[in-house]
PDB file of C-alpha atoms in Angstrom:
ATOM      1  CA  UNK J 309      23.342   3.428 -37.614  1.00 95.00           C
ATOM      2  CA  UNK J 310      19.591   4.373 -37.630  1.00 94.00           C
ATOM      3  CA  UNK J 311      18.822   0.836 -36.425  1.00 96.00           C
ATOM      4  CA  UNK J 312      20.692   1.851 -33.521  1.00 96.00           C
ATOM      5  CA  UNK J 313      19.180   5.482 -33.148  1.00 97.00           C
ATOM      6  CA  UNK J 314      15.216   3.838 -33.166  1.00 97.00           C
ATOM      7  CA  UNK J 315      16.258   1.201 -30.733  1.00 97.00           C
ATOM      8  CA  UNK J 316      18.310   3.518 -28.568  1.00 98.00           C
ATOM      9  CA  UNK J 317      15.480   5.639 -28.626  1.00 97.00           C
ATOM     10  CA  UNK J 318      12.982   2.933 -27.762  1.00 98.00           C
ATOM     11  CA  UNK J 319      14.591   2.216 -24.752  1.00 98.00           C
ATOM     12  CA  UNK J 320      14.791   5.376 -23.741  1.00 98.00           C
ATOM     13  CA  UNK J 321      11.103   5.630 -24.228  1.00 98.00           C
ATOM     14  CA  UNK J 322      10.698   2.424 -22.138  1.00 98.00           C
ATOM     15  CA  UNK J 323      13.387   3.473 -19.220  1.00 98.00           C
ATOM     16  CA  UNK J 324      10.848   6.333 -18.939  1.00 98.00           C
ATOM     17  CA  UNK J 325       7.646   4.855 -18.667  1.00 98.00           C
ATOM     18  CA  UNK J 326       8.961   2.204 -16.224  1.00 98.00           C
ATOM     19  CA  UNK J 327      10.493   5.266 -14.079  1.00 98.00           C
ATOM     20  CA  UNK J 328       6.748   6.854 -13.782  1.00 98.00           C
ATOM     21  CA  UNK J 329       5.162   3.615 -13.115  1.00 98.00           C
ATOM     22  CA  UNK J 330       7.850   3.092 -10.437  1.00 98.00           C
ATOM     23  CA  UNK J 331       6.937   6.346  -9.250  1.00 98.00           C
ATOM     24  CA  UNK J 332       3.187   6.070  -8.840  1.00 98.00           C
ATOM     25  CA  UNK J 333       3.497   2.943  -7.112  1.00 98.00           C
ATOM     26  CA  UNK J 334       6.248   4.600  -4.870  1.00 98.00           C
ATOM     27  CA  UNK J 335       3.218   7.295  -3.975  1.00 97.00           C
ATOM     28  CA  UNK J 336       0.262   4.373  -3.404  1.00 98.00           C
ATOM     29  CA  UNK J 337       2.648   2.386  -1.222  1.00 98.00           C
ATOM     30  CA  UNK J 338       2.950   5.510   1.073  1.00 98.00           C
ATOM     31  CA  UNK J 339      -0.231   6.191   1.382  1.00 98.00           C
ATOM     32  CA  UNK J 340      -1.291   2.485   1.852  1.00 98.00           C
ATOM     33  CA  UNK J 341       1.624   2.343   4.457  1.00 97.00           C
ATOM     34  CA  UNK J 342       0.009   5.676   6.238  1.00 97.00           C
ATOM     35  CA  UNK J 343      -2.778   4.082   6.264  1.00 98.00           C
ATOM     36  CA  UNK J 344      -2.278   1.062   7.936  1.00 97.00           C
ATOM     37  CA  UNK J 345      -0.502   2.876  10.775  1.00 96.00           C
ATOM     38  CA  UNK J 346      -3.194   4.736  11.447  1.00 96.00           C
ATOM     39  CA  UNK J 347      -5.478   1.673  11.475  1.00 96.00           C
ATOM     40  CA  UNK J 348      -3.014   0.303  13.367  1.00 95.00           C
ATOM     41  CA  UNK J 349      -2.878   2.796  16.056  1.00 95.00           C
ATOM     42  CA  UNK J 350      -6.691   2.789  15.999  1.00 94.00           C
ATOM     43  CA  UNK J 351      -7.282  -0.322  17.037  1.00 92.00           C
ATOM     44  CA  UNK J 352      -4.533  -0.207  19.422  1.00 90.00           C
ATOM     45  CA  UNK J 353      -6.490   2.871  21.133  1.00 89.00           C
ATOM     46  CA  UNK J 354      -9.569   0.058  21.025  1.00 87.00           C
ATOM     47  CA  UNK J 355      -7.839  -2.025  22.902  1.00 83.00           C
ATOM     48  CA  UNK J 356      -6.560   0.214  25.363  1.00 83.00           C
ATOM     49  CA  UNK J 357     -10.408   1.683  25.810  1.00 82.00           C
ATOM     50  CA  UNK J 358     -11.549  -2.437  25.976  1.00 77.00           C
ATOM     51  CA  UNK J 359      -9.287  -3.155  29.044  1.00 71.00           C
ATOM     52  CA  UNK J 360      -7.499  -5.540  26.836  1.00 55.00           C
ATOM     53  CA  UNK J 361     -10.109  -7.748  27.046  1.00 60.00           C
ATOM     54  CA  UNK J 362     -11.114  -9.773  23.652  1.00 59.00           C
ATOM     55  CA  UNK J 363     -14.778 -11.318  22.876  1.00 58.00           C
ATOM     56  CA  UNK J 364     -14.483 -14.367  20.684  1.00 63.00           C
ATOM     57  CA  UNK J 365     -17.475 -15.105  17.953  1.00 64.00           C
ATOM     58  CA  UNK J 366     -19.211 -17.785  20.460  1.00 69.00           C
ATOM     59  CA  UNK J 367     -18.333 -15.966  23.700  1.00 68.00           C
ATOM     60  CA  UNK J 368     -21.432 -14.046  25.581  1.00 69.00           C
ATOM     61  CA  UNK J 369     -20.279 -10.823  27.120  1.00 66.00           C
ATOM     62  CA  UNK J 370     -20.314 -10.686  30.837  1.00 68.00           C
ATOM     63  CA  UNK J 371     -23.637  -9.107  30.830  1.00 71.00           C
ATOM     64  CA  UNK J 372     -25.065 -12.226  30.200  1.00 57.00           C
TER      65      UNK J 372
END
């Protein structure tokens, strides 16, 4: 019977460490998803600004 009571009580222990890790990644996925919106909308305001014109790497700009 006290096998039982250590191991139930292990698991508990382990149910609630898993539930706080859950819950910390929960938080820095909701943040990280905030913050790719916003970088998101960003650059989407960029290209509004640009005229939705893009410049590649080995393209001059018109200036040229």
């Amino acid at each position: 019977m006290q096998e039982l009571e250590e191991q139930i009580a292990h698991l508990t222990r382990t149910v609630e460490d898993m539930s706080d890790v859950m819950a910390k990644q929960q938080s820095e996925i909701a943040t990280l998803t905030r913050r790719v919106q916003m970088l998101m909308q960003r650059e989407a305001g960029r290209d509004q600004d640009a005229g939705g014109s893009a410049t590649f790497g080995n393209e001059r700009p018109p200036h040229y």
